[in-house]
């Protein structure tokens, strides 16, 4: 084989490998589009409440049990360093099949309601299933696209935000909002989607040149366009009064086609790569590629032998923020705990609203509360996808610290809670939108922030430690705060349970959560100040690399 033929073969293989990476991202998007089932509790909570004759506090504690499943996400984080992506996906899909499958059996009446503690176990199992899916997808894709962490995080987290509306609206379109059928979808759809992702989602070498990085940006734009179209389609369907059967079926089919359309990206990538391979055999480009991290970081193994002189003795140098950290090293930094607590203030209060949307709507006199569930989901998507791309742009453009975007979302979320507490006409619509946007920003921005501050080597476990805030926040703000204050205002109903109607039911809850968001705002500003040198270093690194590329 001649040198030219060898180069052509290498270029063709590189094109196939690159297209396979994008095919993996497509399946990752599908997994995220069905892994937000933890946010759909409001769609069937009323059925559980009536079947089991629960008080609001008992119902809220069921939602806490669901979120406690995320606390066991530490297992997924530990496993991500030891097992392959397909193994993590299989574990998550089987857990979800069991957890939501049993809930379906109860709500559909195929079995009698289980004891309260057993229902808590199965809700916990269903909640834990998503941690395996999310960990496998996020860790793999952040590593595959490490030069575009913001956009890939925004896209993946954006589809998680849309997943609630996707499930809700598909169930409404095909099955008329039946809670039992909805739970059956939650059990079966994620299982089969994860089986598809098992074959394609793998860790593949990331982009190594500025040209490849720019090309990634163009493809990410295509994903963003599809996501925005899906969001507007969902929004249009939600605001269509009494859609006909034909319109509902047309909506469902169109939505499924849109979700399949990103397959065009890996196909285009493969065809384009093969065309280039046929036109030129540039072996220098293949052999000269190097894999440089976003920051000039030393890995944990390299740090183990990296020493400095201190009083005549050699000691291991501790990593500074922005370098690779082990779990212990990250937990010993003030920056980690500032990020952790500010994350709690944002996602904990947001979860309280999502878990109680059904009861909040009923208390304010709304009969159909599914619109508010969908609004929170859809605008949560816009918060996630826009904040990922916008924060990445400003990091690259001027070195703006990512935590500043979290700070902005926290103060806006506080305004949203004040609107909800006021209970003015239409405030639940506005509040649902504001909370959805800010919750989305919080999730999408925190993902790349953690990887930039503490590195990618142990990112799976660091991410799942941060995600402990979901069950913790659910317990504090939903289980305790919302549950106790609601029950204090509610009146008992015959046969057990209770109910509350009026703006007073949740007013104090919203006021306390607004104060929590102001605390989170202060912490995010502090973190932005402390991490400014890290983002200045990222900006300087990219600027010098870009200048070097232009001078060649």
Short mmCIF file of C-alpha atoms in Angstrom, two decimals, residues 134-534:
data_model
loop_
_atom_site.label_atom_id
_atom_site.label_comp_id
_atom_site.label_asym_id
_atom_site.label_seq_id
_atom_site.Cartn_x
_atom_site.Cartn_y
_atom_site.Cartn_z
CA UNK A 134 -27.77 10.89 33.03
CA UNK A 135 -24.32 9.95 34.34
CA UNK A 136 -23.52 7.71 31.37
CA UNK A 137 -24.71 10.34 28.88
CA UNK A 138 -23.18 13.44 30.47
CA UNK A 139 -19.78 11.96 31.33
CA UNK A 140 -19.37 10.39 27.88
CA UNK A 141 -20.52 13.44 25.89
CA UNK A 142 -18.64 16.02 27.97
CA UNK A 143 -15.46 14.00 27.35
CA UNK A 144 -16.24 13.52 23.65
CA UNK A 145 -16.91 17.26 23.16
CA UNK A 146 -14.72 18.77 25.87
CA UNK A 147 -13.95 21.88 23.78
CA UNK A 148 -17.66 22.71 23.63
CA UNK A 149 -18.80 21.79 27.13
CA UNK A 150 -21.39 24.56 27.40
CA UNK A 151 -23.29 23.79 24.18
CA UNK A 152 -23.30 20.01 24.68
CA UNK A 153 -24.43 20.43 28.29
CA UNK A 154 -27.16 22.87 27.20
CA UNK A 155 -28.43 20.51 24.49
CA UNK A 156 -28.49 17.43 26.73
CA UNK A 157 -29.97 19.20 29.73
CA UNK A 158 -32.37 21.03 27.41
CA UNK A 159 -33.87 17.78 26.19
CA UNK A 160 -34.18 16.61 29.81
CA UNK A 161 -36.22 19.75 30.37
CA UNK A 162 -38.39 18.99 27.36
CA UNK A 163 -38.88 15.36 28.36
CA UNK A 164 -41.66 16.19 30.81
CA UNK A 165 -43.61 18.00 28.10
CA UNK A 166 -42.76 15.29 25.55
CA UNK A 167 -44.17 12.55 27.80
CA UNK A 168 -47.14 14.66 28.92
CA UNK A 169 -48.17 15.79 25.43
CA UNK A 170 -47.61 12.40 23.75
CA UNK A 171 -49.76 10.78 26.42
CA UNK A 172 -52.39 13.46 25.91
CA UNK A 173 -52.25 13.08 22.11
CA UNK A 174 -52.43 9.27 22.00
CA UNK A 175 -54.07 8.25 25.30
CA UNK A 176 -56.11 11.27 26.59
CA UNK A 177 -54.08 12.03 29.74
CA UNK A 178 -54.74 8.69 31.44
CA UNK A 179 -52.42 8.44 34.52
CA UNK A 180 -52.07 4.65 34.22
CA UNK A 181 -51.04 4.83 30.56
CA UNK A 182 -48.68 7.66 31.40
CA UNK A 183 -46.89 5.46 33.95
CA UNK A 184 -46.73 2.62 31.43
CA UNK A 185 -44.96 4.99 29.03
CA UNK A 186 -42.51 5.97 31.79
CA UNK A 187 -41.70 2.28 32.31
CA UNK A 188 -41.36 1.10 28.70
CA UNK A 189 -40.12 4.03 26.57
CA UNK A 190 -36.87 4.71 28.51
CA UNK A 191 -36.13 0.98 28.57
CA UNK A 192 -36.20 0.61 24.78
CA UNK A 193 -34.45 3.93 24.07
CA UNK A 194 -31.58 2.96 26.38
CA UNK A 195 -31.29 -0.37 24.58
CA UNK A 196 -30.76 1.56 21.34
CA UNK A 197 -28.14 3.84 22.95
CA UNK A 198 -26.21 0.81 24.24
CA UNK A 199 -24.99 0.11 20.70
CA UNK A 200 -23.84 3.62 19.76
CA UNK A 201 -22.85 5.73 22.76
CA UNK A 202 -19.10 5.33 23.36
CA UNK A 203 -16.20 7.48 24.52
CA UNK A 204 -14.36 8.69 21.40
CA UNK A 205 -11.35 11.05 21.11
CA UNK A 206 -12.46 14.73 21.12
CA UNK A 207 -11.71 17.47 18.60
CA UNK A 208 -8.02 18.39 18.44
CA UNK A 209 -7.94 21.45 16.18
CA UNK A 210 -9.68 24.82 15.98
CA UNK A 211 -11.21 23.78 12.62
CA UNK A 212 -12.81 20.69 14.18
CA UNK A 213 -14.03 22.77 17.10
CA UNK A 214 -15.73 25.24 14.74
CA UNK A 215 -17.27 22.37 12.80
CA UNK A 216 -18.68 20.99 16.07
CA UNK A 217 -20.24 24.39 16.70
CA UNK A 218 -22.09 24.23 13.37
CA UNK A 219 -23.47 20.79 14.11
CA UNK A 220 -24.51 21.89 17.61
CA UNK A 221 -26.46 24.69 15.94
CA UNK A 222 -28.41 22.07 13.98
CA UNK A 223 -29.26 20.26 17.23
CA UNK A 224 -30.34 23.57 18.77
CA UNK A 225 -32.63 24.35 15.83
CA UNK A 226 -34.33 20.95 16.13
CA UNK A 227 -34.71 21.41 19.88
CA UNK A 228 -36.25 24.87 19.51
CA UNK A 229 -38.70 23.62 16.86
CA UNK A 230 -39.70 20.77 19.18
CA UNK A 231 -40.19 23.25 22.04
CA UNK A 232 -42.43 25.52 19.96
CA UNK A 233 -44.40 22.53 18.68
CA UNK A 234 -45.02 21.41 22.26
CA UNK A 235 -45.95 24.95 23.26
CA UNK A 236 -48.40 25.30 20.37
CA UNK A 237 -50.08 22.01 21.24
CA UNK A 238 -50.36 22.97 24.91
CA UNK A 239 -52.18 26.20 24.03
CA UNK A 240 -54.51 24.57 21.51
CA UNK A 241 -57.96 24.43 23.14
CA UNK A 242 -59.65 21.02 22.88
CA UNK A 243 -57.55 19.56 20.03
CA UNK A 244 -59.35 17.07 17.80
CA UNK A 245 -58.29 13.44 17.61
CA UNK A 246 -56.79 13.95 14.16
CA UNK A 247 -54.83 17.01 15.26
CA UNK A 248 -53.51 15.14 18.28
CA UNK A 249 -52.34 12.21 16.18
CA UNK A 250 -50.72 14.56 13.67
CA UNK A 251 -48.92 16.33 16.50
CA UNK A 252 -47.64 13.06 17.94
CA UNK A 253 -46.31 11.80 14.61
CA UNK A 254 -44.67 15.16 13.81
CA UNK A 255 -42.98 15.19 17.22
CA UNK A 256 -41.56 11.71 16.73
CA UNK A 257 -40.22 12.66 13.26
CA UNK A 258 -38.55 15.76 14.70
CA UNK A 259 -36.88 13.71 17.43
CA UNK A 260 -35.51 11.37 14.75
CA UNK A 261 -34.26 14.21 12.50
CA UNK A 262 -30.85 14.72 14.25
CA UNK A 263 -29.80 11.46 12.57
CA UNK A 264 -29.05 13.68 9.57
CA UNK A 265 -25.99 15.06 11.41
CA UNK A 266 -23.92 11.82 11.60
CA UNK A 267 -25.00 10.94 8.06
CA UNK A 268 -23.82 14.33 6.77
CA UNK A 269 -20.60 14.01 8.78
CA UNK A 270 -19.85 10.59 7.30
CA UNK A 271 -20.62 11.62 3.71
CA UNK A 272 -18.59 14.81 4.06
CA UNK A 273 -15.66 12.91 5.59
CA UNK A 274 -15.65 10.33 2.83
CA UNK A 275 -15.73 13.08 0.21
CA UNK A 276 -12.70 14.75 1.77
CA UNK A 277 -10.89 11.40 2.01
CA UNK A 278 -11.46 10.75 -1.67
CA UNK A 279 -10.26 14.23 -2.66
CA UNK A 280 -7.07 14.38 -0.64
CA UNK A 281 -4.86 12.13 1.47
CA UNK A 282 -3.29 14.38 4.05
CA UNK A 283 -1.37 12.04 6.30
CA UNK A 284 0.29 14.98 8.06
CA UNK A 285 -3.05 16.12 9.44
CA UNK A 286 -3.78 12.66 10.86
CA UNK A 287 -0.33 12.10 12.38
CA UNK A 288 0.05 15.65 13.68
CA UNK A 289 -3.12 15.73 15.73
CA UNK A 290 -2.60 16.11 19.45
CA UNK A 291 -5.09 15.80 22.25
CA UNK A 292 -4.73 18.92 24.38
CA UNK A 293 -7.14 19.72 27.22
CA UNK A 294 -9.02 23.00 27.40
CA UNK A 295 -6.71 24.06 30.22
CA UNK A 296 -3.15 22.85 30.55
CA UNK A 297 -4.02 20.39 33.28
CA UNK A 298 -2.05 17.62 34.96
CA UNK A 299 -3.88 14.38 35.56
CA UNK A 300 -4.15 12.74 38.93
CA UNK A 301 -1.38 10.30 37.99
CA UNK A 302 0.92 13.11 36.88
CA UNK A 303 0.24 15.04 40.06
CA UNK A 304 1.28 12.05 42.08
CA UNK A 305 4.86 12.55 40.91
CA UNK A 306 4.70 16.34 40.65
CA UNK A 307 6.63 17.66 43.63
CA UNK A 308 7.92 20.95 44.98
CA UNK A 309 10.69 21.80 47.44
CA UNK A 310 9.53 22.87 50.87
CA UNK A 311 12.03 23.27 53.74
CA UNK A 312 14.47 21.04 51.91
CA UNK A 313 11.93 18.24 51.49
CA UNK A 314 9.96 17.12 48.45
CA UNK A 315 6.18 17.24 48.91
CA UNK A 316 3.32 16.60 46.49
CA UNK A 317 1.86 19.80 45.08
CA UNK A 318 -1.83 20.29 45.78
CA UNK A 319 -3.94 21.04 42.71
CA UNK A 320 -5.28 24.55 42.29
CA UNK A 321 -8.79 25.30 41.13
CA UNK A 322 -9.05 24.60 37.39
CA UNK A 323 -6.82 21.51 37.54
CA UNK A 324 -7.72 17.85 37.93
CA UNK A 325 -8.95 17.07 41.46
CA UNK A 326 -9.56 13.75 43.14
CA UNK A 327 -12.83 13.47 45.06
CA UNK A 328 -11.12 14.15 48.37
CA UNK A 329 -9.27 17.16 47.00
CA UNK A 330 -12.46 18.65 45.56
CA UNK A 331 -14.39 18.14 48.81
CA UNK A 332 -11.67 19.97 50.75
CA UNK A 333 -12.06 23.15 48.70
CA UNK A 334 -14.32 26.03 49.72
CA UNK A 335 -15.29 26.50 46.07
CA UNK A 336 -16.94 23.08 45.90
CA UNK A 337 -19.16 23.77 48.91
CA UNK A 338 -20.08 27.25 47.68
CA UNK A 339 -21.19 25.65 44.41
CA UNK A 340 -22.98 22.87 46.32
CA UNK A 341 -25.03 25.16 48.60
CA UNK A 342 -25.91 27.65 45.85
CA UNK A 343 -27.00 24.69 43.70
CA UNK A 344 -29.24 23.56 46.59
CA UNK A 345 -30.92 26.97 46.78
CA UNK A 346 -31.75 26.87 43.06
CA UNK A 347 -32.70 23.27 42.29
CA UNK A 348 -34.22 22.53 45.71
CA UNK A 349 -36.77 25.33 45.46
CA UNK A 350 -37.41 24.58 41.79
CA UNK A 351 -38.16 20.94 42.58
CA UNK A 352 -40.60 22.00 45.28
CA UNK A 353 -42.62 23.90 42.67
CA UNK A 354 -42.48 21.02 40.16
CA UNK A 355 -43.51 18.40 42.72
CA UNK A 356 -46.41 20.54 43.96
CA UNK A 357 -47.60 22.03 40.67
CA UNK A 358 -50.74 19.90 40.74
CA UNK A 359 -51.74 20.99 44.25
CA UNK A 360 -50.72 24.63 43.65
CA UNK A 361 -52.95 24.79 40.57
CA UNK A 362 -55.88 23.15 42.35
CA UNK A 363 -55.47 25.51 45.33
CA UNK A 364 -55.68 28.50 42.97
CA UNK A 365 -58.82 27.15 41.31
CA UNK A 366 -57.45 25.56 38.13
CA UNK A 367 -59.07 22.27 37.12
CA UNK A 368 -56.47 21.23 34.52
CA UNK A 369 -52.92 21.71 35.80
CA UNK A 370 -51.09 19.85 33.01
CA UNK A 371 -50.50 23.18 31.21
CA UNK A 372 -48.36 24.40 34.11
CA UNK A 373 -46.33 21.17 34.14
CA UNK A 374 -45.65 21.61 30.43
CA UNK A 375 -44.85 25.33 30.76
CA UNK A 376 -42.24 24.64 33.44
CA UNK A 377 -40.76 21.89 31.29
CA UNK A 378 -40.68 23.82 28.00
CA UNK A 379 -39.28 27.04 29.42
CA UNK A 380 -36.87 24.99 31.49
CA UNK A 381 -35.61 23.79 28.14
CA UNK A 382 -35.08 27.34 26.87
CA UNK A 383 -33.18 28.14 30.07
CA UNK A 384 -30.93 25.13 29.65
CA UNK A 385 -30.17 25.35 25.96
CA UNK A 386 -29.67 29.12 25.82
CA UNK A 387 -27.56 29.34 28.98
CA UNK A 388 -25.26 26.55 27.80
CA UNK A 389 -24.47 28.27 24.49
CA UNK A 390 -24.50 31.85 25.81
CA UNK A 391 -22.24 31.09 28.79
CA UNK A 392 -19.84 29.25 26.46
CA UNK A 393 -19.76 32.23 24.10
CA UNK A 394 -18.84 34.67 26.86
CA UNK A 395 -16.26 32.30 28.35
CA UNK A 396 -14.54 32.18 24.96
CA UNK A 397 -15.17 35.82 24.11
CA UNK A 398 -14.10 37.53 27.33
CA UNK A 399 -13.45 34.95 30.04
CA UNK A 400 -16.72 35.71 31.87
CA UNK A 401 -17.07 33.33 34.84
CA UNK A 402 -19.91 30.87 34.32
CA UNK A 403 -21.22 31.22 37.93
CA UNK A 404 -22.40 34.75 37.06
CA UNK A 405 -25.17 33.18 34.96
CA UNK A 406 -26.23 31.10 37.96
CA UNK A 407 -26.36 34.29 40.03
CA UNK A 408 -28.63 35.96 37.47
CA UNK A 409 -30.95 32.95 37.45
CA UNK A 410 -31.19 32.92 41.25
CA UNK A 411 -32.30 36.54 41.56
CA UNK A 412 -34.83 36.09 38.73
CA UNK A 413 -36.16 32.95 40.41
CA UNK A 414 -36.67 34.93 43.63
CA UNK A 415 -38.81 37.39 41.63
CA UNK A 416 -40.81 34.44 40.27
CA UNK A 417 -41.57 33.19 43.79
CA UNK A 418 -42.69 36.65 44.87
CA UNK A 419 -45.11 36.69 41.91
CA UNK A 420 -46.45 33.28 42.91
CA UNK A 421 -46.88 34.43 46.53
CA UNK A 422 -48.86 37.46 45.35
CA UNK A 423 -51.32 35.10 43.54
CA UNK A 424 -52.35 37.78 41.06
CA UNK A 425 -54.46 36.78 38.03
CA UNK A 426 -52.20 34.84 35.65
CA UNK A 427 -49.30 34.77 38.13
CA UNK A 428 -49.15 30.97 38.02
CA UNK A 429 -48.53 31.12 34.27
CA UNK A 430 -45.77 33.72 34.67
CA UNK A 431 -44.33 32.01 37.75
CA UNK A 432 -44.20 28.61 36.02
CA UNK A 433 -42.32 30.15 33.09
CA UNK A 434 -39.83 32.05 35.27
CA UNK A 435 -39.14 29.08 37.56
CA UNK A 436 -38.73 26.80 34.53
CA UNK A 437 -36.20 29.12 32.85
CA UNK A 438 -34.15 29.67 36.01
CA UNK A 439 -34.15 26.01 37.01
CA UNK A 440 -32.93 25.15 33.51
CA UNK A 441 -30.12 27.72 33.68
CA UNK A 442 -29.03 26.38 37.06
CA UNK A 443 -28.74 22.79 35.79
CA UNK A 444 -27.11 23.55 32.43
CA UNK A 445 -24.50 26.00 33.73
CA UNK A 446 -23.48 23.98 36.81
CA UNK A 447 -22.55 20.92 34.71
CA UNK A 448 -19.66 22.51 32.72
CA UNK A 449 -18.72 24.70 35.70
CA UNK A 450 -17.94 21.64 37.83
CA UNK A 451 -15.82 20.11 35.05
CA UNK A 452 -13.87 23.35 34.55
CA UNK A 453 -13.15 23.85 38.24
CA UNK A 454 -12.37 20.25 39.23
CA UNK A 455 -11.47 18.43 35.99
CA UNK A 456 -12.91 15.53 34.01
CA UNK A 457 -11.09 12.52 35.46
CA UNK A 458 -13.51 12.04 38.38
CA UNK A 459 -16.30 14.09 36.88
CA UNK A 460 -18.89 11.30 37.08
CA UNK A 461 -18.66 11.11 40.85
CA UNK A 462 -18.32 14.88 41.37
CA UNK A 463 -21.45 15.44 39.27
CA UNK A 464 -23.44 12.91 41.31
CA UNK A 465 -22.31 14.49 44.59
CA UNK A 466 -23.72 17.78 43.33
CA UNK A 467 -26.90 15.98 42.29
CA UNK A 468 -27.38 15.00 45.94
CA UNK A 469 -28.96 18.44 46.13
CA UNK A 470 -32.00 17.09 44.28
CA UNK A 471 -33.15 14.69 47.02
CA UNK A 472 -31.86 17.01 49.75
CA UNK A 473 -33.63 20.01 48.26
CA UNK A 474 -36.77 17.97 47.63
CA UNK A 475 -36.82 16.86 51.26
CA UNK A 476 -36.18 20.34 52.70
CA UNK A 477 -38.34 22.47 50.42
CA UNK A 478 -40.99 20.02 49.17
CA UNK A 479 -41.29 17.36 51.86
CA UNK A 480 -40.86 19.57 54.91
CA UNK A 481 -41.51 23.20 53.96
CA UNK A 482 -44.32 22.80 51.41
CA UNK A 483 -45.87 19.73 53.02
CA UNK A 484 -46.02 21.05 56.58
CA UNK A 485 -47.16 24.57 55.68
CA UNK A 486 -49.84 23.22 53.30
CA UNK A 487 -51.19 20.79 55.92
CA UNK A 488 -51.27 23.62 58.46
CA UNK A 489 -53.63 25.53 56.14
CA UNK A 490 -55.65 22.52 54.86
CA UNK A 491 -58.90 21.03 56.15
CA UNK A 492 -59.42 17.24 56.57
CA UNK A 493 -61.56 15.35 54.06
CA UNK A 494 -63.84 12.36 54.77
CA UNK A 495 -62.03 9.04 54.58
CA UNK A 496 -58.62 10.56 55.22
CA UNK A 497 -56.46 13.09 53.42
CA UNK A 498 -56.97 16.85 53.29
CA UNK A 499 -57.42 19.74 50.89
CA UNK A 500 -56.76 23.47 50.74
CA UNK A 501 -58.19 26.09 48.38
CA UNK A 502 -56.96 29.66 48.17
CA UNK A 503 -53.83 31.78 47.70
CA UNK A 504 -52.89 31.37 51.37
CA UNK A 505 -52.14 27.64 50.93
CA UNK A 506 -48.63 28.19 49.52
CA UNK A 507 -47.93 31.89 50.14
CA UNK A 508 -45.48 31.39 53.02
CA UNK A 509 -43.76 28.58 51.09
CA UNK A 510 -43.00 30.95 48.20
CA UNK A 511 -41.72 33.69 50.51
CA UNK A 512 -39.26 31.33 52.23
CA UNK A 513 -38.05 30.01 48.86
CA UNK A 514 -37.53 33.56 47.58
CA UNK A 515 -35.24 34.22 50.57
CA UNK A 516 -33.34 31.00 49.83
CA UNK A 517 -32.75 32.16 46.25
CA UNK A 518 -31.34 35.48 47.46
CA UNK A 519 -28.85 33.51 49.58
CA UNK A 520 -27.98 31.45 46.49
CA UNK A 521 -27.46 34.64 44.49
CA UNK A 522 -24.89 35.91 47.02
CA UNK A 523 -23.02 32.59 46.95
CA UNK A 524 -22.90 32.52 43.14
CA UNK A 525 -21.47 36.04 43.02
CA UNK A 526 -18.83 34.98 45.54
CA UNK A 527 -17.95 31.91 43.46
CA UNK A 528 -17.70 34.03 40.29
CA UNK A 529 -15.19 36.32 42.03
CA UNK A 530 -13.15 33.38 43.37
CA UNK A 531 -13.01 31.57 40.01
CA UNK A 532 -12.31 34.57 37.80
CA UNK A 533 -8.61 33.56 37.38
CA UNK A 534 -9.69 30.14 36.07
#
